[in-house]
PDB file of C-alpha atoms in Angstrom:
ATOM      1  CA  MET K   1       0.060   0.010   0.015  1.00 46.00           C
ATOM      2  CA  THR K   2       1.367   3.493  -0.903  1.00 41.00           C
ATOM      3  CA  PHE K   3       1.839   5.798   2.050  1.00 39.00           C
ATOM      4  CA  ALA K   4       3.730   9.099   2.433  1.00 37.00           C
ATOM      5  CA  ARG K   5       6.682   9.504   4.770  1.00 39.00           C
ATOM      6  CA  ALA K   6       5.573   9.527   8.383  1.00 41.00           C
ATOM      7  CA  ILE K   7       6.121  12.423  10.732  1.00 37.00           C
ATOM      8  CA  ILE K   8       8.026  11.715  13.940  1.00 46.00           C
ATOM      9  CA  ARG K   9       6.974  13.445  17.134  1.00 44.00           C
ATOM     10  CA  ASP K  10       8.014  13.232  20.779  1.00 43.00           C
ATOM     11  CA  ALA K  11       6.877  10.169  22.660  1.00 46.00           C
ATOM     12  CA  VAL K  12       3.949  10.649  25.005  1.00 62.00           C
ATOM     13  CA  ALA K  13       3.353   8.411  28.038  1.00 62.00           C
ATOM     14  CA  GLY K  14       5.552   5.546  26.797  1.00 86.00           C
ATOM     15  CA  VAL K  15       4.430   5.883  23.183  1.00 91.00           C
ATOM     16  CA  THR K  16       7.018   5.905  20.437  1.00 91.00           C
ATOM     17  CA  PHE K  17       6.277   7.136  16.834  1.00 92.00           C
ATOM     18  CA  ALA K  18       7.893   4.904  14.175  1.00 90.00           C
ATOM     19  CA  GLU K  19       8.978   6.271  10.901  1.00 88.00           C
ATOM     20  CA  LYS K  20       9.253   2.909   9.053  1.00 91.00           C
ATOM     21  CA  PRO K  21       7.359  -0.383   9.631  1.00 93.00           C
ATOM     22  CA  GLU K  22      10.614  -2.082  10.890  1.00 92.00           C
ATOM     23  CA  ASP K  23      10.895   0.610  13.552  1.00 93.00           C
ATOM     24  CA  LEU K  24       7.865  -0.943  15.356  1.00 94.00           C
ATOM     25  CA  ALA K  25      10.490  -3.273  16.850  1.00 94.00           C
ATOM     26  CA  ILE K  26      10.996  -0.430  19.403  1.00 92.00           C
ATOM     27  CA  ILE K  27       8.169  -2.085  21.290  1.00 92.00           C
ATOM     28  CA  ARG K  28      10.770  -4.431  22.791  1.00 91.00           C
ATOM     29  CA  GLU K  29      12.550  -1.567  24.541  1.00 89.00           C
ATOM     30  CA  PRO K  30      11.846  -1.433  28.242  1.00 85.00           C
ATOM     31  CA  GLU K  31      10.214   1.998  28.368  1.00 84.00           C
ATOM     32  CA  CYS K  32       8.032   1.588  25.261  1.00 90.00           C
ATOM     33  CA  ALA K  33       4.474   0.637  26.044  1.00 91.00           C
ATOM     34  CA  ALA K  34       3.200   1.325  22.506  1.00 93.00           C
ATOM     35  CA  ALA K  35       4.510   2.099  19.112  1.00 94.00           C
ATOM     36  CA  ILE K  36       2.620   3.917  16.330  1.00 95.00           C
ATOM     37  CA  TRP K  37       3.732   3.848  12.683  1.00 95.00           C
ATOM     38  CA  ARG K  38       2.442   7.237  11.551  1.00 91.00           C
ATOM     39  CA  ARG K  39       1.556   7.148   7.934  1.00 92.00           C
ATOM     40  CA  GLN K  40      -0.808   8.939   5.598  1.00 87.00           C
ATOM     41  CA  PRO K  41      -3.186   6.800   3.506  1.00 89.00           C
ATOM     42  CA  ASP K  42      -3.228   7.361  -0.175  1.00 91.00           C
ATOM     43  CA  HIS K  43      -5.986   9.954  -0.857  1.00 93.00           C
ATOM     44  CA  GLY K  44      -7.685   7.887  -3.582  1.00 95.00           C
ATOM     45  CA  PHE K  45      -7.710   4.759  -1.434  1.00 96.00           C
ATOM     46  CA  GLN K  46      -9.080   6.548   1.563  1.00 97.00           C
ATOM     47  CA  SER K  47     -11.822   8.314  -0.411  1.00 97.00           C
ATOM     48  CA  TRP K  48     -12.839   4.928  -1.847  1.00 97.00           C
ATOM     49  CA  LEU K  49     -12.965   3.259   1.512  1.00 97.00           C
ATOM     50  CA  ASP K  50     -14.824   6.139   3.180  1.00 96.00           C
ATOM     51  CA  THR K  51     -17.585   6.167   0.658  1.00 96.00           C
ATOM     52  CA  LEU K  52     -18.337   2.456   0.771  1.00 97.00           C
ATOM     53  CA  ALA K  53     -21.672   1.486   2.268  1.00 96.00           C
ATOM     54  CA  PRO K  54     -21.157  -0.044   5.713  1.00 95.00           C
ATOM     55  CA  ASP K  55     -22.452  -3.452   4.543  1.00 95.00           C
ATOM     56  CA  GLN K  56     -19.735  -3.483   1.843  1.00 97.00           C
ATOM     57  CA  LEU K  57     -17.003  -3.423   4.480  1.00 98.00           C
ATOM     58  CA  PRO K  58     -15.397  -6.842   5.059  1.00 97.00           C
ATOM     59  CA  ASN K  59     -16.129  -8.400   8.455  1.00 96.00           C
ATOM     60  CA  GLY K  60     -14.713 -11.487  10.009  1.00 96.00           C
ATOM     61  CA  ARG K  61     -12.834 -13.221  12.812  1.00 96.00           C
ATOM     62  CA  ILE K  62     -10.402 -16.054  12.266  1.00 96.00           C
ATOM     63  CA  VAL K  63      -7.241 -17.742  13.616  1.00 96.00           C
ATOM     64  CA  LEU K  64      -4.808 -18.517  10.806  1.00 96.00           C
ATOM     65  CA  ARG K  65      -1.224 -18.595   9.651  1.00 96.00           C
ATOM     66  CA  PRO K  66       0.104 -15.264   8.309  1.00 97.00           C
ATOM     67  CA  GLU K  67       0.495 -16.619   4.799  1.00 97.00           C
ATOM     68  CA  ALA K  68      -3.250 -17.497   4.747  1.00 97.00           C
ATOM     69  CA  VAL K  69      -4.291 -13.884   5.329  1.00 98.00           C
ATOM     70  CA  PRO K  70      -4.633 -12.701   1.631  1.00 98.00           C
ATOM     71  CA  ASP K  71      -7.065 -15.450   0.776  1.00 98.00           C
ATOM     72  CA  ALA K  72      -8.985 -14.995   4.022  1.00 98.00           C
ATOM     73  CA  ILE K  73      -9.438 -11.221   3.509  1.00 98.00           C
ATOM     74  CA  THR K  74     -10.334 -11.801  -0.194  1.00 98.00           C
ATOM     75  CA  GLN K  75     -13.137 -14.171   0.983  1.00 98.00           C
ATOM     76  CA  LEU K  76     -14.369 -11.618   3.481  1.00 98.00           C
ATOM     77  CA  CYS K  77     -14.453  -9.003   0.729  1.00 98.00           C
ATOM     78  CA  GLU K  78     -16.397 -11.402  -1.546  1.00 98.00           C
ATOM     79  CA  ILE K  79     -18.960 -12.081   1.202  1.00 97.00           C
ATOM     80  CA  ALA K  80     -19.436  -8.367   1.856  1.00 97.00           C
ATOM     81  CA  ARG K  81     -19.429  -7.675  -1.979  1.00 98.00           C
ATOM     82  CA  THR K  82     -16.662  -5.071  -1.455  1.00 98.00           C
ATOM     83  CA  PRO K  83     -16.179  -3.712  -5.014  1.00 97.00           C
ATOM     84  CA  HIS K  84     -13.283  -5.205  -7.051  1.00 97.00           C
ATOM     85  CA  GLY K  85     -10.522  -2.906  -8.176  1.00 96.00           C
ATOM     86  CA  THR K  86      -7.161  -1.420  -7.272  1.00 96.00           C
ATOM     87  CA  GLU K  87      -8.325  -0.121  -3.948  1.00 97.00           C
ATOM     88  CA  ARG K  88      -9.709  -3.455  -2.757  1.00 97.00           C
ATOM     89  CA  ALA K  89      -6.404  -5.102  -3.736  1.00 97.00           C
ATOM     90  CA  LEU K  90      -4.459  -2.459  -1.773  1.00 97.00           C
ATOM     91  CA  LEU K  91      -6.586  -3.171   1.271  1.00 98.00           C
ATOM     92  CA  ILE K  92      -5.977  -6.939   1.080  1.00 98.00           C
ATOM     93  CA  GLU K  93      -2.261  -6.385   0.458  1.00 97.00           C
ATOM     94  CA  ASP K  94      -1.896  -4.054   3.419  1.00 97.00           C
ATOM     95  CA  VAL K  95      -3.680  -6.327   5.854  1.00 98.00           C
ATOM     96  CA  ALA K  96      -1.403  -9.195   4.682  1.00 98.00           C
ATOM     97  CA  ASP K  97       1.722  -7.021   5.102  1.00 97.00           C
ATOM     98  CA  LEU K  98       0.762  -6.026   8.638  1.00 98.00           C
ATOM     99  CA  ALA K  99       0.022  -9.601   9.553  1.00 98.00           C
ATOM    100  CA  HIS K 100       3.419 -10.743   8.432  1.00 97.00           C
ATOM    101  CA  LEU K 101       5.151  -7.841  10.176  1.00 97.00           C
ATOM    102  CA  PHE K 102       3.330  -8.489  13.386  1.00 97.00           C
ATOM    103  CA  ALA K 103       3.829 -12.231  13.321  1.00 97.00           C
ATOM    104  CA  ASP K 104       7.573 -11.733  12.769  1.00 96.00           C
ATOM    105  CA  LEU K 105       7.829  -9.171  15.656  1.00 95.00           C
ATOM    106  CA  MET K 106       5.997 -11.520  17.990  1.00 95.00           C
ATOM    107  CA  GLN K 107       7.533 -14.694  16.627  1.00 95.00           C
ATOM    108  CA  ALA K 108       4.029 -16.134  16.381  1.00 95.00           C
ATOM    109  CA  ARG K 109       3.112 -18.997  14.055  1.00 94.00           C
ATOM    110  CA  TYR K 110      -0.570 -18.071  14.114  1.00 96.00           C
ATOM    111  CA  LEU K 111      -2.592 -14.940  14.405  1.00 97.00           C
ATOM    112  CA  ARG K 112      -6.069 -14.135  15.680  1.00 97.00           C
ATOM    113  CA  LEU K 113      -7.381 -11.680  13.100  1.00 98.00           C
ATOM    114  CA  ARG K 114     -10.420  -9.475  13.441  1.00 97.00           C
ATOM    115  CA  LEU K 115     -11.602  -7.180  10.627  1.00 97.00           C
ATOM    116  CA  GLN K 116     -14.640  -5.387  11.764  1.00 94.00           C
ATOM    117  CA  ALA K 117     -16.967  -2.578  10.790  1.00 93.00           C
ATOM    118  CA  VAL K 118     -17.780  -0.773  14.020  1.00 90.00           C
ATOM    119  CA  LYS K 119     -20.843   1.463  14.555  1.00 85.00           C
ATOM    120  CA  THR K 120     -21.187   1.342  18.290  1.00 77.00           C
ATOM    121  CA  ASN K 121     -19.160   2.313  21.410  1.00 68.00           C
ATOM    122  CA  ALA K 122     -17.417  -1.020  21.519  1.00 73.00           C
ATOM    123  CA  CYS K 123     -14.613  -1.112  24.174  1.00 71.00           C
ATOM    124  CA  ARG K 124     -15.110   2.533  25.077  1.00 75.00           C
ATOM    125  CA  LYS K 125     -13.661   2.176  28.550  1.00 86.00           C
ATOM    126  CA  PHE K 126      -9.905   2.797  28.937  1.00 89.00           C
ATOM    127  CA  HIS K 127      -8.042  -0.533  29.507  1.00 88.00           C
ATOM    128  CA  ILE K 128      -4.977  -2.679  28.956  1.00 89.00           C
ATOM    129  CA  ASP K 129      -5.702  -5.935  26.984  1.00 89.00           C
ATOM    130  CA  ALA K 130      -5.030  -9.249  28.795  1.00 90.00           C
ATOM    131  CA  ILE K 131      -2.662 -10.431  25.973  1.00 92.00           C
ATOM    132  CA  THR K 132       1.004 -10.273  25.214  1.00 93.00           C
ATOM    133  CA  ALA K 133       0.592  -7.586  22.487  1.00 95.00           C
ATOM    134  CA  ARG K 134      -1.918  -6.398  19.988  1.00 96.00           C
ATOM    135  CA  LEU K 135      -1.743  -4.554  16.682  1.00 98.00           C
ATOM    136  CA  ILE K 136      -4.744  -2.243  15.749  1.00 97.00           C
ATOM    137  CA  CYS K 137      -5.140  -0.386  12.502  1.00 97.00           C
ATOM    138  CA  THR K 138      -8.176   1.826  11.953  1.00 97.00           C
ATOM    139  CA  TYR K 139      -8.608   1.934   8.128  1.00 97.00           C
ATOM    140  CA  ARG K 140     -11.774   4.016   8.261  1.00 96.00           C
ATOM    141  CA  GLY K 141     -13.065   6.425  10.944  1.00 93.00           C
ATOM    142  CA  THR K 142     -11.599   7.663  14.184  1.00 92.00           C
ATOM    143  CA  GLY K 143      -8.488   5.871  15.365  1.00 93.00           C
ATOM    144  CA  THR K 144      -7.721   4.196  18.712  1.00 93.00           C
ATOM    145  CA  GLN K 145      -7.526   6.680  21.675  1.00 93.00           C
ATOM    146  CA  TYR K 146      -4.911   6.451  24.354  1.00 93.00           C
ATOM    147  CA  GLY K 147      -3.480   8.292  27.330  1.00 91.00           C
ATOM    148  CA  LYS K 148      -1.642   7.981  30.591  1.00 89.00           C
ATOM    149  CA  SER K 149      -3.588   6.975  33.727  1.00 86.00           C
ATOM    150  CA  ARG K 150      -2.714   8.342  37.177  1.00 84.00           C
ATOM    151  CA  ASN K 151      -3.838   6.299  40.170  1.00 81.00           C
ATOM    152  CA  GLY K 152      -5.984   4.074  37.996  1.00 78.00           C
ATOM    153  CA  ASN K 153      -8.205   6.870  36.725  1.00 86.00           C
ATOM    154  CA  ASP K 154      -9.045   7.601  33.120  1.00 87.00           C
ATOM    155  CA  PRO K 155      -6.423   9.674  31.347  1.00 87.00           C
ATOM    156  CA  ALA K 156      -6.740  13.436  31.858  1.00 85.00           C
ATOM    157  CA  GLN K 157      -5.430  13.970  28.338  1.00 88.00           C
ATOM    158  CA  VAL K 158      -6.559  11.791  25.447  1.00 90.00           C
ATOM    159  CA  PHE K 159      -4.723  11.250  22.171  1.00 92.00           C
ATOM    160  CA  THR K 160      -6.027   9.753  18.988  1.00 93.00           C
ATOM    161  CA  ALA K 161      -4.014   7.593  16.611  1.00 94.00           C
ATOM    162  CA  PRO K 162      -4.323   8.791  13.019  1.00 94.00           C
ATOM    163  CA  THR K 163      -6.577   6.819  10.602  1.00 96.00           C
ATOM    164  CA  GLY K 164      -4.433   4.266   8.680  1.00 96.00           C
ATOM    165  CA  SER K 165      -1.713   4.199  11.266  1.00 96.00           C
ATOM    166  CA  PRO K 166      -0.943   0.767  12.903  1.00 97.00           C
ATOM    167  CA  VAL K 167      -0.749   0.897  16.645  1.00 97.00           C
ATOM    168  CA  LEU K 168       1.318  -1.799  18.510  1.00 97.00           C
ATOM    169  CA  LEU K 169       0.319  -2.048  22.119  1.00 95.00           C
ATOM    170  CA  ARG K 170       1.679  -4.130  24.975  1.00 93.00           C
ATOM    171  CA  GLY K 171      -0.781  -6.155  27.029  1.00 92.00           C
ATOM    172  CA  THR K 172      -0.745  -7.392  30.597  1.00 90.00           C
ATOM    173  CA  LEU K 173       0.932 -10.693  29.581  1.00 90.00           C
ATOM    174  CA  TRP K 174       4.015  -8.908  28.243  1.00 89.00           C
ATOM    175  CA  PRO K 175       7.171  -9.833  30.250  1.00 84.00           C
ATOM    176  CA  GLN K 176       7.318  -7.559  33.193  1.00 73.00           C
ATOM    177  CA  GLU K 177       8.661  -4.090  32.443  1.00 69.00           C
ATOM    178  CA  PRO K 178       7.999  -0.763  34.172  1.00 63.00           C
ATOM    179  CA  ASN K 179       4.368   0.255  33.981  1.00 74.00           C
ATOM    180  CA  CYS K 180       3.941   3.694  32.585  1.00 78.00           C
ATOM    181  CA  GLY K 181       0.177   3.645  32.929  1.00 85.00           C
ATOM    182  CA  LEU K 182      -0.735   3.704  29.313  1.00 90.00           C
ATOM    183  CA  LEU K 183      -4.369   2.908  28.598  1.00 91.00           C
ATOM    184  CA  HIS K 184      -6.356   2.765  25.407  1.00 89.00           C
ATOM    185  CA  ARG K 185      -9.917   2.558  24.118  1.00 92.00           C
ATOM    186  CA  SER K 186     -12.059   2.522  21.050  1.00 89.00           C
ATOM    187  CA  PRO K 187     -13.414   6.034  20.454  1.00 90.00           C
ATOM    188  CA  PRO K 188     -17.056   6.650  21.396  1.00 85.00           C
ATOM    189  CA  ILE K 189     -18.927   7.156  18.090  1.00 77.00           C
ATOM    190  CA  GLU K 190     -22.409   5.776  18.649  1.00 73.00           C
ATOM    191  CA  ASP K 191     -24.140   9.150  18.387  1.00 76.00           C
ATOM    192  CA  LYS K 192     -22.040  10.377  15.473  1.00 76.00           C
ATOM    193  CA  GLY K 193     -23.351   8.097  12.704  1.00 79.00           C
ATOM    194  CA  GLU K 194     -19.798   6.974  12.022  1.00 87.00           C
ATOM    195  CA  THR K 195     -18.716   3.501  10.766  1.00 93.00           C
ATOM    196  CA  ARG K 196     -15.167   2.566  11.487  1.00 93.00           C
ATOM    197  CA  LEU K 197     -13.191  -0.311   9.786  1.00 97.00           C
ATOM    198  CA  VAL K 198     -10.782  -1.733  12.327  1.00 97.00           C
ATOM    199  CA  LEU K 199      -8.110  -4.448  11.986  1.00 98.00           C
ATOM    200  CA  VAL K 200      -7.073  -6.184  15.197  1.00 97.00           C
ATOM    201  CA  LEU K 201      -4.254  -8.765  15.277  1.00 98.00           C
ATOM    202  CA  ASP K 202      -3.245 -10.903  18.333  1.00 97.00           C
ATOM    203  CA  PRO K 203      -0.415 -13.413  18.449  1.00 96.00           C
ATOM    204  CA  VAL K 204      -1.326 -17.070  18.862  1.00 95.00           C
ATOM    205  CA  PHE K 205       1.471 -19.185  20.239  1.00 87.00           C
ATOM    206  CA  ASP K 206      -0.526 -22.342  20.821  1.00 78.00           C
ATOM    207  CA  LEU K 207      -3.649 -23.348  18.873  1.00 76.00           C
ATOM    208  CA  GLU K 208      -5.110 -24.902  22.026  1.00 69.00           C
ATOM    209  CA  ASP K 209      -5.325 -21.345  23.481  1.00 65.00           C
ATOM    210  CA  ALA K 210      -6.888 -19.727  20.425  1.00 66.00           C
ATOM    211  CA  THR K 211     -10.501 -20.189  21.399  1.00 59.00           C
TER     212      THR K 211
END
């Protein structure tokens, strides 16, 4: 997928902004609770995706090997009748690229993949996921929100990841490192008439734990 060069900014509350996809490996550093690959979606692709009817957005959840992702996303597009063309091919390619990138970073043989059209306030409470790590990319709509918690309270200042920018977040099962209090949530959109398209990837190290 074609993206312009990312803009690097200062880290906030343990968040590091990556310039290139391989820079997401910074998540392994002790003080990094999240890494965001800031990138700007191609204008033509974003316009195409934003104007699709909600029922044309691919939806599905599956556990699979990274190399099976292109066929799986193609099938989800067929089921949703997502229009054929260059933009659909770019979406499939980008999901597959992120799956391979994340699987390599996590050294995971399998992934739990969720591609979902979201219209409600799903996961609107600030939290940390009970997993090792998670990759989230909002292809359409408002991106994942995050901030630093003090004394277990909701963040006083909330930041929003840019649309199209993959966010790599540590979970509670990550090997122990200093806790900077970083929390995240899905943005509240229920009253805004917005439909988001969100990709979520989790590592699966043992298929017996995949259910």
